[in-house]
Each structure stands twice: as structure tokens, then as C-alpha cells.
DNA sequence: CTCTGGATTAGCT
DNA sequence: GCTAATCCAGAGC
């Protein structure tokens, strides 16, 4: 299952269209060594937040102190705090000056599962990192790690995935009507670690080929 | 300064 | 399925 030849993803990996990055990240390994332990797992669910025209993106409406990292170089960590409890992990994408990022929504635990389970206070492996707030907690990542360089050895992603995954797309979760027409959530079909927070019926999920076609319309890239 | 709502989760009905 | 928890960023004054 683990592929050989996994290497830390270079900055160039992140310096592409955010949709390509979000899809390419599925199957890669996200690793955190923030407390001297190697924690992490396989990325199984991602979402795209792209540009000042995307009403669900934190950069909608322009630059602020919080979203500043999204305007910088790709390959850095954007962490923010929400709902009074949860940290969200994003990786900055695209070129300097264009605000965009991929939200990591779920991991399949691989490294030091016992420690991650402890941090999450659950014995259930399916509950360790099957949601964006859950995985940040399991990995020990907080806003202290805002701006960490993902090409350095503290927090990084290894790839590429050698597996052939069946990937599906759907609308993003938790954004309400803001950009609801965009199919910018991507996940590995049938992986039990994909988040269950918002159960989507089959009609709301699309094969990757169809979703990509819709995502790359002029409407989304004007 | 004050107010509003959130890229969620856990726990209960 | 429903909602309280919990606190900060951003907007408005």
C-alpha cells in the first residue's frame, strides 16, 4: 500500500492551479513532527478555495491580516481558528499575489496512530482524522504553525501517490450558498476516513472527469 | 468599541 | 436530525 519513492513535495508542486493541486494531493502523505513525534496519514479529502472572486474563500473581499499568507508564495501552511474550537489546515497554492489554498479535510491515519487517537480522545480509528478540525487536533497543529514552510522537515507532504484512486467531486461542505455551484470538494471514493459531517447523496457527487470539465469553465476562471 | 457569524464537532433526541 | 459550545476575524460605527 505504501509506495516507494515518496519524496517531500517541492514548491513547484504547489505552484499550479489549485484544482490540480487539490486532486494531486489525494493519496499523498501529510506528516507533522511538531512535538518530536512523527504523526500523519494519507490525504483522502480536499477542498479548493480560490481567488478574490470565490465567495467562500477567505480572500473574498481582499487582503486582511488573517488571509495574508494566501497571497504569498505557494507551499506554506495557512491555519485559522473557527467556531471557537477548531483549527483548519490549508496549503497555499498558485503564484505569489494570487490568493488560493487547499483545505485538508480528512486523513487516513498511518503514522503513530496510537498517539493521534490519544490526542483525539477516541479509540475509534475512523474518528481520528475524518474531518478538518479532527485532523488538526490529531496532528497537534494550531495557529502557532501559521506560515510554516511545507518544503522543510517539521510539517511536510510526501508524494506522489502511486495508487490509482477512484476520485469523486462534490460541492464544498459548510459554505452555504457561497459558491455552491462549484464542485470543488474532492475525495477518494469509498474511503471510510472521508468526513461524514455532511452526508451527500449520489446526485451531488460527480465523477472526476465531469467535475473537472465543469470546474474549468470560463465562468470559474474569468 | 460592539456585533455577527463561522471552510465544525460532540452529544443528545 | 438538532444544537450548544466557544472565541476571534472582520465589518460597521
Coordinates of C-alpha atoms (C1' of nucleotides) in Angstrom, one line a residue:
Chain A
X1 CA 0.0 0.0 0.0
X2 CA 2.7 2.5 0.8
X3 CA 4.5 3.5 -2.3
X4 CA 8.3 3.6 -2.6
X5 CA 9.9 6.8 -3.9
X6 CA 7.8 9.1 -1.7
X7 CA 9.5 12.4 -1.5
X8 CA 8.8 15.7 0.1
X9 CA 6.7 17.7 -2.4
X10 CA 8.7 20.6 -3.8
X11 CA 7.4 24.2 -4.0
X12 CA 6.7 23.6 -7.7
X13 CA 4.0 21.1 -6.8
X14 CA 2.0 23.8 -5.1
X15 CA 2.7 26.4 -7.8
X16 CA -0.1 25.2 -10.1
X17 CA -3.8 25.7 -10.5
X18 CA -5.5 24.9 -7.1
X19 CA -7.9 22.4 -8.5
X20 CA -4.9 20.4 -9.9
X21 CA -3.2 20.6 -6.6
X22 CA -6.3 19.5 -4.6
X23 CA -6.7 16.4 -6.8
X24 CA -3.0 15.6 -6.8
X25 CA -2.8 15.7 -3.0
X26 CA -5.2 12.8 -2.7
X27 CA -3.2 9.7 -1.8
X28 CA -0.2 11.8 -0.6
X29 CA 1.1 11.6 3.0
X30 CA 0.7 14.6 5.3
X31 CA 3.3 14.4 8.1
X32 CA 3.7 16.5 11.3
X33 CA 6.7 16.4 13.6
X34 CA 5.6 19.3 15.8
X35 CA 6.2 17.6 19.1
X36 CA 9.1 15.4 18.1
X37 CA 6.8 12.6 17.1
X38 CA 6.0 11.6 13.6
X39 CA 2.3 11.8 13.1
X40 CA 0.2 11.8 10.0
X41 CA -1.6 9.9 7.3
X42 CA -2.9 9.7 3.8
X43 CA -4.9 12.6 2.4
X44 CA -8.3 11.4 1.4
X45 CA -10.4 14.6 1.1
X46 CA -9.6 18.1 0.0
X47 CA -11.3 21.4 -1.0
X48 CA -10.4 24.3 -3.2
X49 CA -10.7 28.0 -2.1
X50 CA -9.5 30.1 -5.0
X51 CA -9.3 33.8 -5.6
X52 CA -11.0 37.0 -4.6
X53 CA -14.0 36.1 -6.8
X54 CA -14.8 32.9 -4.8
X55 CA -17.4 34.0 -2.2
X56 CA -16.4 31.1 0.1
X57 CA -12.7 32.0 0.1
X58 CA -11.2 34.0 2.9
X59 CA -9.7 36.3 0.3
X60 CA -13.1 37.2 -1.0
X61 CA -13.2 41.0 -0.4
X62 CA -9.4 41.4 -0.4
X63 CA -6.4 41.1 1.7
X64 CA -6.6 41.1 5.5
X65 CA -4.1 40.1 8.3
X66 CA -5.6 36.6 8.5
X67 CA -5.5 35.7 4.8
X68 CA -2.2 37.4 4.1
X69 CA -0.3 34.1 3.7
X70 CA -2.7 33.1 0.9
X71 CA -1.2 36.0 -1.2
X72 CA 2.3 34.8 -0.7
X73 CA 4.4 32.1 -2.3
X74 CA 2.9 28.6 -2.6
X75 CA 3.8 25.7 -0.3
X76 CA 3.2 27.4 3.0
X77 CA 0.7 26.4 5.7
X78 CA -2.4 28.6 6.3
X79 CA -4.0 27.7 9.6
X80 CA -7.0 29.5 11.0
X81 CA -9.3 29.1 14.1
X82 CA -13.1 28.8 13.8
X83 CA -16.2 28.0 15.8
X84 CA -14.4 28.8 19.0
X85 CA -12.8 25.3 18.9
X86 CA -11.3 24.2 15.7
X87 CA -8.2 24.8 13.6
X88 CA -8.3 24.4 9.9
X89 CA -5.3 23.4 7.8
X90 CA -4.7 24.7 4.3
X91 CA -1.8 24.6 1.9
X92 CA -1.2 27.8 -0.1
X93 CA -1.2 27.4 -3.9
X94 CA -0.7 29.2 -7.2
X95 CA 1.6 32.2 -7.8
X96 CA 2.6 35.0 -5.5
X97 CA -0.1 37.6 -5.5
X98 CA -3.0 35.3 -6.3
X99 CA -4.8 34.2 -3.1
X100 CA -5.7 30.5 -3.1
X101 CA -5.4 27.4 -0.9
X102 CA -6.4 23.8 -0.5
X103 CA -8.2 22.8 2.7
X104 CA -7.2 19.4 4.1
X105 CA -10.5 17.8 5.2
X106 CA -9.6 14.2 6.1
X107 CA -6.7 11.8 6.5
X108 CA -6.4 8.0 6.8
X109 CA -4.2 7.6 9.9
X110 CA -0.8 5.9 9.2
X111 CA 2.0 7.2 11.5
X112 CA 1.7 6.7 15.3
X113 CA -2.0 6.0 15.2
X114 CA -2.0 5.4 19.0
X115 CA -0.7 8.9 19.8
X116 CA -3.2 10.5 17.4
X117 CA -6.0 8.5 19.0
X118 CA -4.9 9.8 22.4
X119 CA -4.8 13.4 21.2
X120 CA -8.3 12.9 19.9
X121 CA -9.5 11.1 23.0
X122 CA -11.1 8.3 21.0
X123 CA -10.4 4.6 20.5
X124 CA -12.1 4.7 17.1
X125 CA -9.7 4.9 14.1
X126 CA -12.5 6.1 11.9
X127 CA -12.9 9.1 14.2
X128 CA -9.3 10.2 14.5
X129 CA -8.9 12.4 11.4
X130 CA -12.2 12.2 9.5
X131 CA -12.8 15.9 9.4
X132 CA -10.9 19.2 9.1
X133 CA -11.0 20.1 12.8
X134 CA -10.3 16.5 13.9
X135 CA -7.1 16.1 11.8
X136 CA -5.6 19.4 13.1
X137 CA -6.2 18.2 16.6
X138 CA -4.8 14.7 15.9
X139 CA -1.6 16.3 14.4
X140 CA -1.1 19.0 17.1
X141 CA -1.3 21.8 14.6
X142 CA -2.6 25.2 15.6
X143 CA -2.3 28.8 14.5
X144 CA 1.2 28.7 16.0
X145 CA 2.1 26.9 12.8
X146 CA 0.6 29.7 10.5
X147 CA 3.1 30.2 7.7
X148 CA 5.2 27.1 8.2
X149 CA 7.1 26.2 5.1
X150 CA 5.9 22.8 3.8
X151 CA 9.2 22.1 2.0
X152 CA 11.0 22.0 5.4
X153 CA 11.1 18.9 7.7
X154 CA 8.7 20.0 10.5
X155 CA 5.5 19.8 8.6
X156 CA 5.5 18.4 5.1
X157 CA 3.7 16.3 2.5
X158 CA 5.2 13.3 0.7
X159 CA 4.2 12.2 -2.8
X160 CA 3.4 11.4 -5.4
X161 CA 0.8 8.7 -4.7
X162 CA 1.5 5.6 -6.8
X163 CA -2.1 4.3 -6.3
X164 CA -4.9 4.6 -8.7
X165 CA -7.7 6.1 -6.7
X166 CA -11.3 6.4 -7.7
X167 CA -11.9 10.1 -7.1
X168 CA -15.3 11.9 -6.8
X169 CA -16.1 15.6 -6.6
X170 CA -19.0 17.4 -4.9
X171 CA -19.9 20.9 -3.7
X172 CA -17.9 22.1 -0.8
X173 CA -19.1 21.5 2.7
X174 CA -20.2 24.2 5.1
X175 CA -20.2 27.1 2.7
X176 CA -23.9 27.5 2.4
X177 CA -24.9 29.3 -0.8
X178 CA -21.5 30.9 -1.3
X179 CA -20.1 29.3 -4.4
X180 CA -22.4 26.3 -4.0
X181 CA -22.3 25.7 -7.8
X182 CA -18.6 24.9 -7.7
X183 CA -17.7 21.2 -7.4
X184 CA -14.5 22.0 -5.5
X185 CA -14.5 19.2 -3.0
X186 CA -12.5 16.1 -3.9
X187 CA -12.3 12.8 -2.1
X188 CA -11.3 9.1 -2.6
X189 CA -14.4 7.1 -3.3
X190 CA -15.3 4.5 -0.7
X191 CA -12.5 5.5 1.7
X192 CA -14.0 5.2 5.2
X193 CA -12.0 8.1 6.6
X194 CA -13.7 10.7 4.4
X195 CA -15.7 13.2 6.6
X196 CA -19.2 12.3 7.3
X197 CA -20.2 15.8 8.6
X198 CA -22.4 16.4 5.7
X199 CA -23.7 13.4 4.0
X200 CA -24.2 14.0 0.3
X201 CA -26.4 11.9 -1.8
X202 CA -25.2 10.4 -5.0
X203 CA -26.8 13.2 -7.1
X204 CA -24.5 15.7 -5.5
X205 CA -21.4 13.7 -6.3
X206 CA -19.7 13.6 -9.7
X207 CA -17.0 11.6 -11.5
X208 CA -13.8 13.5 -11.6
X209 CA -13.8 13.8 -15.4
X210 CA -17.2 15.6 -15.4
X211 CA -16.3 17.7 -12.4
X212 CA -13.0 18.9 -13.9
X213 CA -14.8 19.9 -17.1
X214 CA -17.3 22.0 -15.1
X215 CA -14.6 23.4 -12.8
X216 CA -12.5 24.7 -15.7
X217 CA -15.2 26.7 -17.5
X218 CA -14.6 30.3 -18.3
X219 CA -17.1 31.2 -15.6
X220 CA -14.7 29.9 -12.9
X221 CA -11.6 31.4 -14.5
X222 CA -12.6 34.8 -15.7
Chain B
dC1 C1' -15.9 49.6 20.5
dT2 C1' -19.6 46.4 19.6
dC3 C1' -21.8 42.9 17.0
dT4 C1' -22.3 38.9 14.0
dG5 C1' -21.4 34.6 12.2
dG6 C1' -18.4 30.9 11.0
dA7 C1' -14.4 26.1 5.4
dT8 C1' -17.0 22.3 12.9
dT9 C1' -17.8 18.9 16.3
dA10 C1' -19.9 16.1 20.0
dG11 C1' -23.6 14.8 22.3
dC12 C1' -28.4 14.3 22.7
dT13 C1' -33.3 13.2 20.9
Chain C
dG1 C1' -31.8 15.3 13.0
dC2 C1' -30.7 19.3 16.1
dT3 C1' -28.0 22.4 18.5
dA4 C1' -24.8 24.3 22.2
dA5 C1' -20.2 25.3 22.7
dT6 C1' -16.8 28.9 22.2
dC7 C1' -13.9 32.9 20.6
dC8 C1' -12.0 35.5 17.2
dA9 C1' -11.8 38.0 12.5
dG10 C1' -13.9 41.3 10.0
dA11 C1' -17.1 44.8 9.4
dG12 C1' -19.6 48.7 10.8
dC13 C1' -20.0 52.8 13.5

